[in-house]
Coordinates of C-alpha atoms and ligand atoms in Angstrom, one line a residue:
X250 CA 14.4 -7.7 -49.9
X251 CA 12.7 -6.5 -46.3
X252 CA 13.2 -7.0 -42.5
X253 CA 14.3 -10.5 -41.5
X254 CA 10.9 -11.9 -40.2
X255 CA 10.5 -11.2 -36.7
X256 CA 7.1 -11.7 -35.5
X257 CA 5.1 -8.8 -33.5
X258 CA 1.6 -7.8 -32.2
X259 CA 1.3 -6.6 -36.3
X260 CA 3.5 -9.3 -38.0
X261 CA 3.4 -13.1 -38.3
X262 CA 5.6 -15.4 -40.1
X263 CA 4.7 -19.1 -40.9
X264 CA 8.1 -21.2 -40.9
X265 CA 7.2 -23.8 -43.7
X266 CA 10.3 -25.8 -42.4
X267 CA 9.7 -29.8 -42.5
X268 CA 9.0 -32.1 -45.2
X269 CA 8.5 -31.3 -48.8
X270 CA 7.2 -33.4 -51.6
X271 CA 10.5 -33.0 -54.1
X272 CA 11.3 -34.6 -57.6
X273 CA 14.7 -34.5 -59.3
X274 CA 14.1 -33.3 -62.6
X275 CA 17.0 -35.3 -64.3
X276 CA 16.2 -35.2 -67.7
X277 CA 14.8 -31.5 -67.6
X278 CA 11.4 -32.0 -68.3
X279 CA 9.8 -30.2 -65.8
X280 CA 8.4 -26.8 -67.2
X281 CA 8.1 -28.2 -70.3
X282 CA 5.4 -30.8 -68.6
X283 CA 4.4 -28.1 -66.3
X284 CA 5.5 -29.3 -63.1
X285 CA 4.8 -26.1 -61.5
X286 CA 1.2 -26.6 -61.7
X287 CA 2.0 -28.9 -58.4
X288 CA -0.4 -31.9 -59.8
X289 CA 2.7 -34.6 -59.2
X290 CA 1.2 -38.7 -59.4
X291 CA 4.2 -39.6 -57.4
X292 CA 7.6 -37.8 -55.4
X293 CA 10.1 -38.4 -53.0
X294 CA 10.3 -36.9 -49.6
X295 CA 12.7 -34.1 -48.9
X296 CA 13.6 -32.2 -45.7
X297 CA 13.4 -28.4 -45.7
X298 CA 15.7 -26.9 -44.7
X299 CA 18.6 -29.1 -46.3
X300 CA 21.0 -29.8 -49.1
X301 CA 19.4 -32.6 -51.2
X302 CA 22.8 -34.7 -51.9
X303 CA 23.8 -36.4 -48.9
X304 CA 20.2 -37.4 -47.6
X305 CA 19.7 -40.2 -50.8
X306 CA 20.9 -43.5 -51.5
X307 CA 20.8 -42.2 -54.8
X308 CA 24.5 -41.1 -56.4
X309 CA 22.3 -39.7 -59.6
X310 CA 21.1 -37.3 -56.5
X311 CA 23.9 -36.5 -55.1
X312 CA 25.4 -35.5 -58.8
X313 CA 22.5 -33.9 -59.7
X314 CA 23.2 -31.3 -62.2
X315 CA 19.8 -29.0 -62.9
X316 CA 16.7 -28.5 -61.6
X317 CA 15.0 -29.5 -58.7
X318 CA 11.4 -29.6 -58.0
X319 CA 9.5 -28.8 -54.1
X320 CA 6.1 -28.8 -53.7
X321 CA 4.0 -28.5 -50.5
X322 CA 0.3 -27.1 -49.7
X323 CA 0.0 -23.8 -48.1
X324 CA -2.4 -22.5 -46.0
X325 CA -3.1 -19.0 -46.0
X326 CA -5.6 -17.6 -43.1
X327 CA -8.6 -16.0 -44.5
X328 CA -7.9 -13.5 -41.4
X329 CA -5.1 -12.1 -43.1
X330 CA -6.9 -10.4 -46.0
X331 CA -6.7 -6.7 -46.6
X332 CA -2.9 -7.1 -45.2
X333 CA 0.0 -7.8 -47.4
X334 CA 1.2 -11.8 -47.6
X335 CA 4.6 -12.6 -48.9
X336 CA 6.8 -15.5 -48.9
X337 CA 10.3 -15.5 -48.2
X338 CA 12.8 -18.2 -49.1
X339 CA 16.0 -17.7 -47.3
X340 CA 18.2 -19.7 -49.3
X341 CA 17.5 -21.5 -52.9
X342 CA 21.2 -22.4 -54.2
X343 CA 22.0 -21.3 -56.8
X344 CA 18.3 -20.1 -58.4
X345 CA 14.8 -20.4 -57.4
X346 CA 11.4 -20.0 -59.2
X347 CA 8.6 -19.9 -57.2
X348 CA 4.8 -21.1 -58.5
X349 CA 1.7 -20.1 -56.4
X350 CA -1.2 -21.9 -57.8
X351 CA 0.3 -22.4 -60.9
X352 CA 1.5 -18.9 -61.4
X353 CA 5.1 -17.9 -61.6
X354 CA 5.6 -15.4 -58.8
X355 CA 9.2 -14.8 -58.1
X356 CA 12.4 -15.9 -58.8
X357 CA 16.3 -15.1 -58.0
X358 CA 19.9 -15.7 -58.5
X359 CA 22.4 -16.3 -56.4
X360 CA 22.5 -19.2 -53.4
X361 CA 22.8 -17.5 -50.0
X362 CA 21.1 -14.3 -49.9
X363 CA 16.9 -14.5 -49.2
X364 CA 14.4 -13.2 -51.6
X365 CA 10.6 -13.0 -51.1
X366 CA 7.5 -12.6 -53.5
X367 CA 4.3 -10.1 -52.5
X368 CA 1.0 -12.7 -53.0
X369 CA -1.4 -10.4 -51.5
X370 CA -3.2 -10.3 -54.8
X371 CA -2.4 -14.0 -55.9
X372 CA -3.0 -15.8 -52.4
X373 CA -6.1 -18.1 -51.7
X374 CA -7.3 -16.8 -48.4
X375 CA -8.8 -19.3 -46.5
X376 CA -8.3 -22.0 -48.2
X377 CA -5.1 -24.1 -49.5
X378 CA -2.5 -22.7 -51.8
X379 CA 0.0 -25.1 -54.1
X380 CA 3.6 -24.1 -53.3
X381 CA 6.0 -25.2 -56.1
X382 CA 9.8 -24.0 -55.8
X383 CA 12.2 -24.9 -58.4
X384 CA 16.0 -25.0 -57.5
X385 CA 18.5 -25.0 -60.1
X386 CA 22.3 -25.9 -59.2
X387 CA 24.2 -25.1 -62.1
X388 CA 27.0 -22.4 -61.9
X389 CA 28.6 -21.0 -64.7
X390 CA 30.0 -17.7 -65.7
X391 CA 26.9 -15.4 -64.6
X392 CA 27.0 -16.5 -61.2
X393 CA 28.5 -16.1 -58.0
X394 CA 30.4 -18.8 -57.4
X395 CA 31.4 -19.3 -61.0
X396 CA 31.5 -22.8 -62.8
X397 CA 31.5 -24.2 -65.7
X398 CA 29.6 -27.0 -67.3
X399 CA 31.8 -29.3 -68.8
X400 CA 31.3 -31.8 -71.6
X401 CA 33.3 -34.6 -73.4
X402 CA 32.6 -36.4 -76.6
X403 CA 34.1 -39.9 -76.4
X404 CA 33.5 -43.0 -79.1
X405 CA 31.6 -44.2 -76.2
X406 CA 29.1 -41.7 -75.4
X407 CA 29.2 -38.0 -74.0
X408 CA 29.9 -37.5 -70.6
X409 CA 28.7 -34.0 -68.9
X410 CA 29.4 -32.1 -65.2
X411 CA 29.7 -29.2 -63.5
X412 CA 33.0 -28.3 -63.5
X413 CA 33.7 -25.7 -60.0
X414 CA 36.6 -23.7 -59.1
X415 CA 36.5 -23.7 -55.1
X416 CA 37.0 -26.0 -52.8
X417 CA 33.4 -26.9 -51.6
X418 CA 31.0 -29.7 -52.5
X419 CA 28.7 -27.9 -54.2
X420 CA 25.3 -28.6 -52.1
X421 CA 22.2 -27.4 -53.5
X422 CA 18.4 -27.3 -52.5
X423 CA 16.3 -25.0 -49.8
X424 CA 19.2 -24.5 -47.5
X425 CA 17.2 -22.5 -45.3
X426 CA 13.8 -21.9 -44.5
X427 CA 11.1 -20.8 -46.6
X428 CA 8.3 -18.6 -44.4
X429 CA 5.2 -17.0 -45.2
X430 CA 4.5 -13.9 -43.6
X431 CA 1.7 -11.1 -43.0
X432 CA 2.6 -7.5 -41.8
X433 CA -0.1 -4.9 -42.2
X434 CA -0.9 -2.8 -45.4
X435 CA 0.8 0.1 -44.6
X436 CA 4.2 -1.3 -43.6
X437 CA 8.1 -1.0 -42.3
X438 CA 9.8 -2.4 -45.2
X439 CA 12.9 -1.2 -44.4
X440 CA 15.5 -0.2 -41.4
X441 CA 19.1 1.8 -40.8
X442 CA 21.0 2.1 -38.0
X443 CA 24.3 3.6 -37.7
X444 CA 26.0 3.4 -34.3
X445 CA 28.6 5.6 -32.5
X446 CA 30.2 7.1 -29.2
X447 CA 30.5 10.2 -27.8
X448 CA 32.4 9.9 -24.4
X449 CA 29.9 7.7 -22.5
X450 CA 26.7 8.4 -24.6
X451 CA 26.0 6.2 -27.4
X452 CA 24.4 7.3 -30.3
X453 CA 21.7 5.3 -32.8
X454 CA 21.3 7.1 -35.8
X455 CA 17.7 5.8 -37.1
X456 CA 16.3 5.9 -40.3
X457 CA 13.0 4.2 -41.9
X458 CA 11.9 3.2 -44.9
X459 CA 7.9 2.5 -44.8
X460 CA 5.4 1.5 -47.9
X461 CA 1.2 1.8 -48.3
X462 CA -1.2 4.5 -48.2
X463 CA -2.4 5.3 -44.6
X464 CA -0.3 8.1 -43.2
X465 CA 1.7 8.1 -40.4
X466 CA 4.4 8.9 -37.7
X467 CA 7.2 7.1 -36.9
X468 CA 7.8 6.6 -32.5
X469 CA 11.9 5.1 -31.9
X470 CA 12.1 3.4 -28.5
X471 CA 15.4 2.0 -27.4
X472 CA 15.2 -0.3 -24.6
X473 CA 17.8 -2.1 -22.3
X474 CA 17.6 -6.0 -21.4
X475 CA 15.5 -5.3 -18.5
X476 CA 12.8 -3.4 -20.9
X477 CA 13.8 -0.3 -19.2
X478 CA 13.6 2.9 -22.0
X479 CA 17.0 4.1 -22.5
X480 CA 15.9 6.1 -25.2
X481 CA 13.1 7.7 -27.8
X482 CA 12.6 9.7 -30.7
X483 CA 10.0 10.4 -33.7
X484 CA 10.4 10.6 -37.3
X485 CA 11.7 8.5 -40.1
X486 CA 15.0 10.0 -39.1
X487 CA 16.1 10.3 -35.5
X488 CA 19.3 10.0 -33.5
X489 CA 18.7 8.1 -30.0
X490 CA 20.9 9.3 -27.7
X491 CA 21.7 6.6 -24.4
X492 CA 23.4 8.0 -21.6
X493 CA 26.2 5.8 -19.9
X494 CA 25.8 3.2 -22.6
X495 CA 26.7 -0.6 -22.4
X496 CA 28.7 -1.5 -25.7
X497 CA 28.4 -4.4 -27.9
X498 CA 32.1 -5.3 -27.4
X499 CA 33.9 -9.0 -28.5
X500 CA 33.1 -11.3 -26.0
X501 CA 31.0 -9.3 -24.1
X502 CA 28.3 -8.4 -25.9
X503 CA 25.2 -6.7 -25.2
X504 CA 22.4 -5.8 -27.1
X505 CA 19.8 -2.9 -27.2
X506 CA 15.8 -3.5 -28.1
X507 CA 15.2 -1.3 -30.8
X508 CA 11.4 -0.5 -31.7
X509 CA 10.1 1.4 -34.4
X510 CA 6.1 1.5 -34.3
X511 CA 4.2 3.5 -37.4
X512 CA 1.3 5.1 -35.4
X513 CA -1.7 6.8 -37.6
X514 CA -2.9 10.1 -37.4
X515 CA -5.8 9.0 -35.0
X516 CA -3.3 7.7 -32.6
X517 CA -3.7 3.4 -34.3
X518 CA -0.7 1.9 -34.1
X519 CA -0.4 0.5 -37.7
X520 CA 2.8 -1.5 -37.7
X521 CA 5.7 -2.0 -34.9
X522 CA 8.9 -3.9 -35.7
X523 CA 11.9 -4.5 -33.0
X524 CA 15.2 -6.3 -33.1
X525 CA 18.5 -6.3 -31.2
X526 CA 20.9 -4.2 -31.9
X527 CA 24.7 -3.6 -30.7
X528 CA 26.7 0.1 -30.2
X529 CA 30.2 -0.1 -31.3
X530 CA 32.6 1.5 -33.5
X531 CA 35.4 0.4 -35.8
X532 CA 38.3 2.4 -37.0
X533 CA 41.6 1.6 -38.8
X534 CA 44.4 3.7 -37.6
X535 CA 48.2 3.1 -39.2
X536 CA 48.8 -1.0 -38.2
X537 CA 46.3 -1.1 -35.8
X538 CA 42.3 -2.1 -36.2
X539 CA 40.1 -0.8 -33.3
X540 CA 36.7 -1.5 -31.9
X541 CA 35.4 0.9 -29.5
X542 CA 38.8 2.8 -29.5
X543 CA 40.4 -0.5 -28.1
X544 CA 43.2 -2.4 -30.7
X545 CA 41.7 -5.2 -31.7
X546 CA 43.4 -8.6 -32.7
X547 CA 41.7 -11.5 -34.9
X548 CA 42.1 -14.7 -33.2
X549 CA 39.6 -17.6 -35.0
X550 CA 38.7 -19.2 -38.3
X551 CA 37.5 -19.3 -41.6
X552 CA 34.4 -21.4 -41.6
X553 CA 32.1 -23.1 -43.9
X554 CA 28.3 -24.0 -42.9
X555 CA 29.1 -27.8 -43.3
X556 CA 27.8 -30.9 -41.8
X557 CA 27.1 -34.3 -42.6
X558 CA 23.7 -35.5 -44.0
X559 CA 22.1 -31.7 -44.3
X560 CA 25.3 -30.4 -46.3
X561 CA 24.7 -26.8 -46.1
X562 CA 21.4 -26.2 -44.4
X563 CA 20.9 -24.4 -41.5
X564 CA 21.4 -26.7 -38.1
X565 CA 20.4 -24.7 -35.1
X566 CA 21.8 -27.2 -33.0
X567 CA 25.0 -27.6 -35.0
X568 CA 25.3 -23.6 -34.7
X569 CA 25.2 -23.7 -30.9
X570 CA 27.7 -26.3 -30.8
X571 CA 30.1 -23.9 -33.2
X572 CA 29.3 -20.9 -31.1
X573 CA 30.2 -23.0 -28.0
X574 CA 33.4 -24.5 -29.5
X575 CA 34.8 -20.9 -30.5
X576 CA 34.2 -19.3 -27.3
X577 CA 36.1 -22.8 -25.6
X578 CA 39.1 -22.5 -27.9
X579 CA 39.3 -18.6 -27.1
X580 CA 38.2 -17.5 -30.5
X581 CA 36.7 -14.0 -31.1
X582 CA 35.9 -14.0 -34.3
X583 CA 35.6 -15.5 -37.9
X584 CA 35.0 -15.0 -41.6
X585 CA 31.9 -16.2 -43.5
X586 CA 34.0 -18.1 -45.7
X587 CA 33.1 -17.9 -48.9
X588 CA 29.6 -16.6 -48.8
X589 CA 27.1 -15.2 -46.7
X590 CA 26.1 -17.5 -44.0
X591 CA 22.3 -17.4 -42.4
X592 CA 21.0 -14.7 -40.7
X593 CA 20.4 -16.8 -37.5
X594 CA 24.1 -17.3 -37.4
X595 CA 24.5 -13.5 -37.9
X596 CA 21.9 -13.4 -34.8
X597 CA 24.0 -15.8 -32.7
X598 CA 27.3 -13.9 -33.5
X599 CA 25.3 -10.5 -32.6
X600 CA 24.6 -11.9 -29.2
X601 CA 27.5 -14.2 -28.2
X602 CA 30.3 -11.1 -29.3
X603 CA 31.7 -12.7 -32.3
X604 CA 33.3 -10.7 -34.4
X605 CA 32.8 -11.0 -38.1
X606 CA 33.9 -10.3 -41.6
X607 CA 31.2 -11.4 -44.1
X608 CA 32.1 -12.7 -47.0
X609 CA 30.7 -12.2 -50.6
X610 CA 30.0 -15.8 -53.1
X611 CA 33.1 -14.6 -55.2
X612 CA 35.6 -17.2 -54.4
X613 CA 36.9 -18.9 -58.0
X614 CA 37.3 -16.0 -60.0
X615 CA 40.8 -17.0 -61.2
X616 CA 42.4 -19.1 -63.7
X617 CA 46.0 -19.6 -62.3
X618 CA 47.0 -17.2 -65.2
X619 CA 45.6 -19.9 -68.6
X620 CA 43.1 -17.5 -69.6
X621 CA 40.2 -15.3 -68.4
X622 CA 36.6 -15.3 -68.5
X623 CA 36.3 -12.5 -65.5
X624 CA 38.3 -9.8 -66.2
X625 CA 38.4 -9.6 -70.1
X626 CA 40.1 -5.9 -69.8
X627 CA 39.6 -5.3 -73.5
X628 CA 35.9 -5.5 -72.6
X629 CA 35.6 -4.1 -69.6
X630 CA 35.7 -7.3 -67.9
X631 CA 32.4 -9.8 -67.5
X632 CA 30.2 -7.1 -67.1
X633 CA 26.9 -9.3 -66.4
X634 CA 29.1 -11.1 -63.5
X635 CA 30.7 -7.6 -62.7
X636 CA 26.8 -6.7 -62.1
X637 CA 25.6 -9.3 -60.5
X638 CA 28.2 -9.5 -57.8
X639 CA 27.8 -5.5 -57.2
X640 CA 24.0 -6.4 -56.6
X641 CA 25.0 -9.4 -54.4
X642 CA 27.0 -7.2 -52.2
X643 CA 24.5 -4.1 -52.3
X644 CA 22.0 -7.4 -51.0
X645 CA 24.1 -8.8 -48.4
X646 CA 25.0 -5.0 -47.0
X647 CA 20.7 -4.4 -47.1
X648 CA 20.7 -8.1 -45.2
X649 CA 23.4 -7.6 -42.5
X650 CA 23.9 -3.5 -42.1
X651 CA 22.4 -3.9 -38.6
X652 CA 24.3 -6.2 -37.4
X653 CA 27.1 -4.8 -34.7
X654 CA 29.0 -8.0 -35.2
X655 CA 30.1 -6.9 -38.6
X656 CA 33.1 -5.2 -38.8
X657 CA 34.1 -5.5 -42.4
X658 CA 33.1 -6.7 -45.7
X659 CA 35.2 -8.8 -47.7
X660 CA 34.4 -8.8 -51.6
X661 CA 36.1 -12.0 -52.7
X662 CA 38.1 -15.4 -51.6
X663 CA 41.6 -16.0 -53.9
X664 CA 40.3 -14.2 -57.4
X665 CA 42.9 -13.4 -59.9
X666 CA 43.8 -10.7 -58.7
X667 CA 47.4 -10.1 -60.2
X668 CA 45.5 -10.7 -63.6
X669 CA 44.8 -7.6 -65.8
X670 CA 41.8 -6.3 -66.1
X671 CA 41.0 -7.6 -62.4
X672 CA 41.5 -3.7 -60.6
X673 CA 39.0 -1.9 -62.7
X674 CA 36.1 -5.0 -61.8
X675 CA 37.6 -4.6 -58.2
X676 CA 37.4 -1.0 -58.0
X677 CA 33.8 -1.3 -59.6
X678 CA 32.9 -3.7 -56.6
X679 CA 35.0 -1.9 -54.0
X680 CA 33.2 1.4 -54.3
X681 CA 29.5 0.0 -54.6
X682 CA 30.5 -2.0 -51.2
X683 CA 31.1 1.6 -49.8
X684 CA 28.6 3.5 -51.5
X685 CA 26.0 0.7 -50.3
X686 CA 26.8 0.7 -46.3
X687 CA 25.4 3.0 -44.1
X688 CA 27.8 3.0 -41.4
X689 CA 31.2 2.8 -43.4
X690 CA 32.7 -0.4 -42.2
X691 CA 36.3 -1.2 -43.6
X692 CA 36.2 -3.2 -46.9
X693 CA 38.6 -6.2 -47.8
X694 CA 39.2 -8.9 -50.1
X695 CA 41.2 -12.4 -49.5
X696 CA 44.1 -12.7 -51.7
X697 CA 46.2 -15.6 -52.5
X698 CA 49.0 -13.5 -55.1
X699 CA 52.2 -12.3 -54.0
X700 CA 53.3 -8.8 -52.8
X701 CA 54.9 -8.2 -56.0
X702 CA 52.1 -9.3 -58.0
X703 CA 48.7 -8.2 -56.9
X704 CA 47.1 -5.1 -58.1
X705 CA 44.1 -4.5 -56.1
X706 CA 45.7 -4.3 -52.2
X707 CA 45.9 -0.8 -52.4
X708 CA 41.9 -0.7 -52.6
X709 CA 41.3 -2.0 -49.5
X710 CA 41.6 -1.2 -45.9
X711 CA 43.3 -4.3 -44.6
X712 CA 45.4 -6.6 -46.2
X713 CA 44.1 -10.0 -46.3
X714 CA 46.2 -13.0 -47.1
X715 CA 45.8 -16.7 -47.4
X716 CA 49.0 -18.3 -47.0
X717 CA 50.2 -21.9 -47.1
X718 CA 54.0 -22.2 -46.6
X719 CA 54.9 -25.5 -45.2
X720 CA 51.9 -26.9 -47.1
X721 CA 50.9 -26.1 -50.5
X722 CA 54.4 -25.0 -50.7
X723 CA 57.7 -27.1 -49.2
X724 CA 55.0 -29.6 -47.8
X725 CA 56.7 -30.9 -44.2
X726 CA 59.2 -28.9 -44.2
X727 CA 58.4 -27.2 -40.8
X728 CA 61.4 -25.4 -40.2
X729 CA 61.2 -22.9 -43.8
X730 CA 57.7 -21.6 -42.5
X731 CA 58.5 -19.3 -39.7
X732 CA 61.6 -17.4 -42.3
X733 CA 59.4 -17.5 -45.6
X734 CA 56.2 -16.3 -43.8
X735 CA 58.3 -13.1 -41.7
X736 CA 59.7 -12.5 -45.0
X737 CA 56.6 -12.7 -46.8
X738 CA 54.8 -10.5 -44.4
X739 CA 57.1 -7.7 -44.7
X740 CA 56.8 -7.4 -47.9
X741 CA 53.0 -7.0 -47.8
X742 CA 53.5 -4.2 -45.6
X743 CA 56.3 -2.3 -47.4
X744 CA 54.3 -2.1 -50.7
X745 CA 51.2 -1.4 -49.3
X746 CA 51.3 0.1 -46.2
X747 CA 48.4 -1.7 -44.3
X748 CA 48.0 -4.1 -41.2
X749 CA 47.4 -7.6 -42.4
X750 CA 45.8 -10.3 -41.3
X751 CA 46.3 -14.0 -42.4
X752 CA 42.9 -15.3 -43.3
X753 CA 44.2 -18.7 -44.0
X754 CA 46.7 -21.0 -43.3
X755 CA 46.3 -24.4 -42.3
X756 CA 47.1 -28.3 -43.1
X757 CA 45.3 -31.5 -43.3
X758 CA 45.1 -33.8 -40.4
X759 CA 44.0 -36.8 -40.2
X760 CA 42.6 -37.2 -36.3
X761 CA 44.5 -40.5 -35.0
X762 CA 47.5 -39.8 -37.4
X763 CA 50.6 -39.5 -35.3
X764 CA 54.0 -39.0 -36.3
X765 CA 56.9 -37.9 -34.4
X766 CA 59.1 -36.2 -35.8
X767 CA 56.1 -34.9 -37.2
X768 CA 55.0 -35.7 -40.7
X769 CA 52.5 -34.1 -42.8
X770 CA 48.7 -35.3 -42.0
X771 CA 49.6 -36.1 -38.7
X772 CA 48.1 -34.7 -35.6
X773 CA 51.8 -33.4 -35.0
X774 CA 52.2 -32.0 -38.1
X775 CA 49.3 -29.3 -37.5
X776 CA 50.5 -28.2 -33.9
X777 CA 54.2 -27.8 -35.7
X778 CA 52.8 -25.9 -38.4
X779 CA 50.6 -23.6 -36.4
X780 CA 53.6 -23.0 -34.0
X781 CA 56.1 -21.8 -36.6
X782 CA 52.9 -19.8 -38.6
X783 CA 52.4 -18.1 -35.3
X784 CA 56.0 -17.1 -34.4
X785 CA 56.1 -15.7 -37.7
X786 CA 52.8 -13.8 -36.9
X787 CA 54.0 -12.5 -33.6
X788 CA 57.3 -11.1 -35.1
X789 CA 55.1 -9.0 -37.4
X790 CA 53.1 -5.8 -35.5
X791 CA 51.4 -5.1 -38.7
X792 CA 49.8 -8.5 -38.1
X793 CA 46.4 -7.9 -36.8
X794 CA 44.8 -11.2 -37.1
X795 CA 45.1 -14.9 -37.6
X796 CA 42.3 -17.2 -38.9
X797 CA 43.1 -20.8 -39.0
X798 CA 41.8 -22.6 -42.2
X799 CA 39.4 -24.4 -41.1
X800 CA 37.3 -24.4 -37.9
X801 CA 36.3 -28.2 -39.2
X802 CA 36.6 -30.5 -41.6
X803 CA 34.6 -29.9 -44.8
X804 CA 32.9 -31.9 -47.7
X805 CA 34.3 -31.0 -51.5
X806 CA 34.2 -32.3 -54.8
X807 CA 36.1 -35.9 -55.7
X808 CA 39.9 -35.3 -56.3
X809 CA 42.9 -37.2 -55.7
X810 CA 44.5 -34.3 -53.0
X811 CA 41.3 -34.7 -51.2
X812 CA 40.5 -38.1 -48.5
X813 CA 37.3 -37.9 -47.8
X814 CA 37.0 -33.7 -48.3
X815 CA 39.3 -31.3 -46.4
X816 CA 41.1 -32.3 -43.6
X817 CA 42.6 -28.9 -42.1
X818 CA 39.5 -28.5 -39.6
X819 CA 41.4 -28.0 -36.1
X820 CA 38.1 -30.2 -35.0
X821 CA 36.7 -32.5 -37.0
X822 CA 33.8 -33.0 -39.3
X823 CA 31.4 -34.5 -36.1
X824 CA 32.8 -31.1 -34.0
X825 CA 35.6 -33.2 -32.0
X826 CA 38.7 -31.9 -31.0
X827 CA 42.1 -33.1 -32.9
X828 CA 45.1 -32.4 -30.4
X829 CA 46.0 -28.8 -32.3
X830 CA 42.6 -27.7 -30.6
X831 CA 44.1 -27.9 -27.2
X832 CA 47.3 -26.2 -28.4
X833 CA 45.4 -23.5 -30.0
X834 CA 43.2 -23.1 -26.8
X835 CA 46.1 -22.7 -24.8
X836 CA 47.9 -20.0 -27.2
X837 CA 44.3 -18.0 -27.3
X838 CA 42.7 -18.3 -23.7
X839 CA 46.0 -17.1 -22.1
X840 CA 44.9 -14.0 -20.5
X841 CA 47.7 -11.9 -21.6
X842 CA 46.9 -12.8 -25.4
X843 CA 45.1 -10.2 -26.6
X844 CA 47.0 -7.4 -24.4
X845 CA 50.3 -8.8 -26.1
X846 CA 48.9 -8.4 -29.6
X847 CA 47.7 -5.1 -29.0
X848 CA 51.2 -4.1 -27.7
X849 CA 53.4 -5.6 -30.3
X850 CA 56.0 -3.5 -31.4
Ligands
BDP141 C1 42.1 -21.8 -50.1 C2 40.7 -21.7 -50.4 C3 39.8 -22.5 -49.7 C4 40.8 -23.9 -49.8 C5 42.0 -23.9 -48.9 C6 42.5 -25.2 -49.1 O1 40.4 -20.3 -49.8 O2 38.7 -22.4 -49.7 O3 39.8 -24.9 -48.6 O4 43.0 -23.0 -49.6 O5 43.3 -25.5 -50.3 O6 42.7 -21.9 -51.2 O7 42.2 -26.1 -48.0

């Protein structure tokens, strides 16, 4: 995977978003019948990007399990010959295989990270190319998130379905853009920046990976928002020093533009890449989390990439609305629960000053103690899944390492971290994560175990806990929330001596349902539930953050505990506020809130 395809004077990217030809492969015959040759006599329309599930009137497509096929013609300009040409697929959920002109050019496992195929040699320049992508949505025990295909035999027939252990609908398809890209034959393959601050000087340690045979030198320039050069450097590794640097701050982001140029020995520009970069520091000391040396209290949400009709697809209008709502309500942070979000989301967070806990798609690695397919101790865990998990963390860090908004990696959500074998498994994942990040950000994983049963939390820098007193435990009994929460939080701190973020607390709420005294599912209960939790958080000086579950209502699989999806949103799925939104806004927007949280005793 190379850099995000920003265009420059040496680079081009054609966004292939639009209506593609589409065929669900309900009988699983596509490969045998060579659908990859792209000679289709019939097909449906499909939007890219989109999940395919909710755009159809066909229940079989909504609940489809297996392959679906996408196809479209692609024009590769003749002028691109001699350069490096590649296809970039930003997200094929959950496995993608790509053919160009009938030849397989790449395949990829994992639905939330980009992958590429070099087509320099195979493209038909100055003419049409047949692009075919097969996307498979099957989840098994070798992929994140894991799942299982279940089969039940009855006298009247056999039924098969996809079982999942996570609480969001298994949307599938080409969820993010597909692009045709051109870079020069000798090009910038990757850039790594490590920011630091010394007094009023900001430093960016920059390094570059290049590819291609033309000998070259590297020139670096950092510019401010007016285009003024603030620092320069040269060589594959350089440290740029910006005097009187403006720092990237939560809610008050400042981004410089970093430019890297490859110049030939004869002084000819070979390649140039520019991207926005923020300077900030992150540190944990004792009970506090510091950004730029100031104590930071996380207030915000666990989110989802989810909306009606397009499912999990990238939607710029929706993202802008979400960022506006987060600012409106006074949130300063979010977790990309439960998978890496689009690069465009990360760029918006960088620009808007939203602090991000960047999470892997490792959700649902637990069996509630029944059996374990993940951590089988005597066999050293599930080696294939562990290998994939480590690769996903490495790819995620390669993709997101330069974003100032990312202040912590989350390696998992609610795994069975009280199960034997989970410790060596996560030890390996955490170690690989720390090794992969040039910026050495803190690492966490989100737990739902108890302070006495968890066997992994000492491996993390921050204890992140999902907790539902007054909802899953003693539903409706809100008077119990504050005392039981305080007792539990104190036990987490006593046992692990790390700052604590409550990464999930929330109550399903049907907008328009009113009950006083408060009763579960009513808007009044959601407010009461949040208030009681806040009373507990405010009483614990080691609590450094609160992320309400969830920002907005979202789709789940069908089940008797879900009435039209998960309704714990503070906003509806259409992004309208429930009453709790106003209560939260009052708490988080109070001018003294951040100071009070930082000074908690
Ligand atoms: C937690 C999960 C989250 C669920 C939430 C809930 O982390 O994905 O949506 O509970 O049940 O267990 O609302």
